[in-house]
Amino acid sequence: MTRAHLSRRRLVALAAAAPFAPAAGQQLVVPGKKPMIVHNEFPEDLESLPEYLDTWITPVDSFFVRQHLPRPKIDIRSWRLSVGGRVGNRLSLSLGDLKAFPQVTVPATLECAGNGRSHFRPRMPGLQWNKGAIGNAEWRGPRVRDILAKAGALPSAAFADFDGADVGVAKTPDFIRSIPMRKCLHEATILALEMNGAPLPDIHGFPARLIVPGWDGASWVKWVSRIDATEQMHGGFYMNPAYRYPRNPGPPGQPVKPEDLDVLEGMAVKSFFARPASGSRHKLGAITLSGAAWAGENRIVRVDVSSDGGATWRPASLSRQDYRFAWRTWQFEWKPARPGYYTLCCRALDSAGRTQPLEAAWNPSGYLYNAVERVGVTVEG
């Protein structure tokens, strides 16, 4: 048996076993949002339905929400962003001060590190996201490097710690993320004051949210209230042990030693079907397949689709929007030859030569799920 035959047989078997519906949560109505899959009501953890994700820009009312701690109540009249640590000039900046910096717009895809966790086997603790903990938006605000320059960040500063205003109950660790200075100084790393051309909504981090394009959502700190330039990475819970990934992923279920885990930086290459829905039924004739693909800090160069469980592949058409940190939508006009049940697949290729595997690398936290996407549909005569 050839490796190609083995791969196809494994892919078909995986398709038969794949969970097509969200593993947890029900569709509920949340103010300001379309019906979402609700994993938690307090604090809100809301997943987008796949059909909401078929446009290049994801509307705010369709955008997923991930929160570790309850939303803070912020009085913008007294709110200030403090900038300190290893700087020569400590700052206390109002929203007006932030707006006075040069403003830039960054199209970027935001994805929770645990998106797709429900598909790992064996399962692991954590929110059982299906595939909707992702969205693409246009973010606008000042560059972080301009703020650090105004504060006079010292050459010894290797990181910047970003602290959100959200707080939990007693003994709940503060949500602080350390971002390496090399990423802080990138021209596309900003403090977003706007989302899709409007003021940043409260649920998405008003008044200021850190945008770290190409990295997982854990680094995109909401309600930023403090920035500290530091010589060493912050030692809090949300840097260690949380949001760490095996240096060399092993077999499913295998424990990983803490010293073999690295901080998550970047995202995997990935694609998905927005339409058709898995389990859907269609009349024989032309059927439009559509979705999106992204690859962290790399560009998407191709998306292939299969209608025979991965035996053969054909290229999809990519959208003309091609930004380094934003997803590309894709489309394919499929004309099945006959009625029957079909396993549709899609896979992406990025500018670094990475493509999606048949099985995602299992890890104890369920991060970076990026297996070839599969949906089952029935075509009727």
PDB file of C-alpha atoms in Angstrom, residues 189-296:
ATOM      1  CA  THR A 189       1.853  46.113  16.538  1.00  0.00           C
ATOM      2  CA  ILE A 190      -0.619  48.720  17.776  1.00  0.00           C
ATOM      3  CA  LEU A 191      -2.961  49.695  20.561  1.00  0.00           C
ATOM      4  CA  ALA A 192      -6.337  49.528  18.845  1.00  0.00           C
ATOM      5  CA  LEU A 193      -8.790  52.299  19.649  1.00  0.00           C
ATOM      6  CA  GLU A 194     -11.095  51.353  16.775  1.00  0.00           C
ATOM      7  CA  MET A 195     -12.432  48.119  15.289  1.00  0.00           C
ATOM      8  CA  ASN A 196     -13.847  48.085  11.759  1.00  0.00           C
ATOM      9  CA  GLY A 197     -13.978  51.866  11.592  1.00  0.00           C
ATOM     10  CA  ALA A 198     -15.861  52.447  14.852  1.00  0.00           C
ATOM     11  CA  PRO A 199     -14.764  52.975  18.474  1.00  0.00           C
ATOM     12  CA  LEU A 200     -13.581  49.741  20.041  1.00  0.00           C
ATOM     13  CA  PRO A 201     -16.569  48.046  21.740  1.00  0.00           C
ATOM     14  CA  ASP A 202     -16.373  47.438  25.463  1.00  0.00           C
ATOM     15  CA  ILE A 203     -16.651  43.678  25.045  1.00  0.00           C
ATOM     16  CA  HIS A 204     -13.631  43.764  22.715  1.00  0.00           C
ATOM     17  CA  GLY A 205     -11.390  45.825  25.001  1.00  0.00           C
ATOM     18  CA  PHE A 206     -12.419  49.512  25.069  1.00  0.00           C
ATOM     19  CA  PRO A 207     -10.670  51.874  25.335  1.00  0.00           C
ATOM     20  CA  ALA A 208      -7.441  50.220  24.143  1.00  0.00           C
ATOM     21  CA  ARG A 209      -6.593  46.704  23.044  1.00  0.00           C
ATOM     22  CA  LEU A 210      -3.157  45.388  22.171  1.00  0.00           C
ATOM     23  CA  ILE A 211      -2.948  44.054  18.613  1.00  0.00           C
ATOM     24  CA  VAL A 212      -0.108  41.577  18.066  1.00  0.00           C
ATOM     25  CA  PRO A 213      -0.678  40.570  14.440  1.00  0.00           C
ATOM     26  CA  GLY A 214       0.221  37.030  13.509  1.00  0.00           C
ATOM     27  CA  TRP A 215       0.163  35.814  17.118  1.00  0.00           C
ATOM     28  CA  ASP A 216      -2.538  33.957  19.005  1.00  0.00           C
ATOM     29  CA  GLY A 217      -5.262  35.862  20.827  1.00  0.00           C
ATOM     30  CA  ALA A 218      -3.767  35.422  24.301  1.00  0.00           C
ATOM     31  CA  SER A 219      -1.284  38.165  23.431  1.00  0.00           C
ATOM     32  CA  TRP A 220      -4.008  40.592  22.332  1.00  0.00           C
ATOM     33  CA  VAL A 221      -4.591  42.047  25.791  1.00  0.00           C
ATOM     34  CA  LYS A 222      -7.905  43.877  26.243  1.00  0.00           C
ATOM     35  CA  TRP A 223      -8.591  46.961  28.385  1.00  0.00           C
ATOM     36  CA  VAL A 224      -4.856  47.744  28.511  1.00  0.00           C
ATOM     37  CA  SER A 225      -4.192  49.951  31.528  1.00  0.00           C
ATOM     38  CA  ARG A 226      -0.445  49.610  31.997  1.00  0.00           C
ATOM     39  CA  ILE A 227       2.674  48.973  29.927  1.00  0.00           C
ATOM     40  CA  ASP A 228       5.968  48.227  31.666  1.00  0.00           C
ATOM     41  CA  ALA A 229       9.253  47.894  29.784  1.00  0.00           C
ATOM     42  CA  THR A 230      11.202  45.081  31.457  1.00  0.00           C
ATOM     43  CA  GLU A 231      14.479  43.228  31.193  1.00  0.00           C
ATOM     44  CA  GLN A 232      12.896  39.807  31.741  1.00  0.00           C
ATOM     45  CA  MET A 233       9.671  38.093  30.784  1.00  0.00           C
ATOM     46  CA  HIS A 234       6.863  38.387  33.305  1.00  0.00           C
ATOM     47  CA  GLY A 235       6.620  35.342  35.565  1.00  0.00           C
ATOM     48  CA  GLY A 236       2.845  35.341  36.113  1.00  0.00           C
ATOM     49  CA  PHE A 237       0.383  32.535  35.432  1.00  0.00           C
ATOM     50  CA  TYR A 238      -0.620  33.711  31.954  1.00  0.00           C
ATOM     51  CA  MET A 239       2.994  33.425  30.783  1.00  0.00           C
ATOM     52  CA  ASN A 240       3.902  30.280  32.705  1.00  0.00           C
ATOM     53  CA  PRO A 241       2.381  27.697  32.802  1.00  0.00           C
ATOM     54  CA  ALA A 242      -0.439  29.023  30.594  1.00  0.00           C
ATOM     55  CA  TYR A 243      -0.107  29.490  26.836  1.00  0.00           C
ATOM     56  CA  ARG A 244       2.863  27.237  26.339  1.00  0.00           C
ATOM     57  CA  TYR A 245       3.346  24.644  23.600  1.00  0.00           C
ATOM     58  CA  PRO A 246       5.573  21.542  23.397  1.00  0.00           C
ATOM     59  CA  ARG A 247       8.886  22.133  21.692  1.00  0.00           C
ATOM     60  CA  ASN A 248       8.553  18.662  20.174  1.00  0.00           C
ATOM     61  CA  PRO A 249       4.934  17.412  20.309  1.00  0.00           C
ATOM     62  CA  GLY A 250       4.662  13.706  21.050  1.00  0.00           C
ATOM     63  CA  PRO A 251       1.979  11.029  20.723  1.00  0.00           C
ATOM     64  CA  PRO A 252      -1.590  11.901  21.785  1.00  0.00           C
ATOM     65  CA  GLY A 253      -2.012  11.752  25.543  1.00  0.00           C
ATOM     66  CA  GLN A 254       1.706  11.811  26.326  1.00  0.00           C
ATOM     67  CA  PRO A 255       2.590  14.082  29.284  1.00  0.00           C
ATOM     68  CA  VAL A 256       4.986  16.942  28.603  1.00  0.00           C
ATOM     69  CA  LYS A 257       7.566  18.196  31.091  1.00  0.00           C
ATOM     70  CA  PRO A 258       7.326  21.930  31.927  1.00  0.00           C
ATOM     71  CA  GLU A 259      10.889  22.500  30.755  1.00  0.00           C
ATOM     72  CA  ASP A 260       9.916  21.183  27.303  1.00  0.00           C
ATOM     73  CA  LEU A 261       7.275  23.885  26.777  1.00  0.00           C
ATOM     74  CA  ASP A 262       7.855  27.213  25.016  1.00  0.00           C
ATOM     75  CA  VAL A 263       5.770  30.387  25.040  1.00  0.00           C
ATOM     76  CA  LEU A 264       3.288  30.467  22.174  1.00  0.00           C
ATOM     77  CA  GLU A 265       4.356  32.884  19.454  1.00  0.00           C
ATOM     78  CA  GLY A 266       2.631  32.833  16.090  1.00  0.00           C
ATOM     79  CA  MET A 267      -0.143  30.685  14.645  1.00  0.00           C
ATOM     80  CA  ALA A 268      -0.404  27.569  12.526  1.00  0.00           C
ATOM     81  CA  VAL A 269      -1.404  27.535   8.866  1.00  0.00           C
ATOM     82  CA  LYS A 270      -5.110  26.781   8.713  1.00  0.00           C
ATOM     83  CA  SER A 271      -8.279  26.918   6.610  1.00  0.00           C
ATOM     84  CA  PHE A 272     -11.944  26.132   7.096  1.00  0.00           C
ATOM     85  CA  PHE A 273     -15.308  25.879   5.382  1.00  0.00           C
ATOM     86  CA  ALA A 274     -17.756  28.672   6.113  1.00  0.00           C
ATOM     87  CA  ARG A 275     -20.165  27.040   3.664  1.00  0.00           C
ATOM     88  CA  PRO A 276     -21.590  24.477   3.163  1.00  0.00           C
ATOM     89  CA  ALA A 277     -22.461  23.376   6.657  1.00  0.00           C
ATOM     90  CA  SER A 278     -21.525  19.857   7.644  1.00  0.00           C
ATOM     91  CA  GLY A 279     -24.523  17.576   7.432  1.00  0.00           C
ATOM     92  CA  SER A 280     -26.266  19.828   4.907  1.00  0.00           C
ATOM     93  CA  ARG A 281     -28.223  18.511   1.930  1.00  0.00           C
ATOM     94  CA  HIS A 282     -28.053  19.939  -1.585  1.00  0.00           C
ATOM     95  CA  LYS A 283     -29.718  19.464  -4.945  1.00  0.00           C
ATOM     96  CA  LEU A 284     -27.548  18.098  -7.736  1.00  0.00           C
ATOM     97  CA  GLY A 285     -25.948  21.036  -9.542  1.00  0.00           C
ATOM     98  CA  ALA A 286     -23.364  23.728  -8.904  1.00  0.00           C
ATOM     99  CA  ILE A 287     -22.601  24.193  -5.196  1.00  0.00           C
ATOM    100  CA  THR A 288     -20.451  27.060  -3.917  1.00  0.00           C
ATOM    101  CA  LEU A 289     -17.804  26.089  -1.377  1.00  0.00           C
ATOM    102  CA  SER A 290     -16.313  29.000   0.558  1.00  0.00           C
ATOM    103  CA  GLY A 291     -14.193  29.741   3.581  1.00  0.00           C
ATOM    104  CA  ALA A 292     -11.049  31.462   4.783  1.00  0.00           C
ATOM    105  CA  ALA A 293      -7.378  30.640   5.348  1.00  0.00           C
ATOM    106  CA  TRP A 294      -4.636  32.249   7.445  1.00  0.00           C
ATOM    107  CA  ALA A 295      -1.101  31.517   8.600  1.00  0.00           C
ATOM    108  CA  GLY A 296      -0.012  33.778  11.445  1.00  0.00           C
TER     109      GLY A 296
END
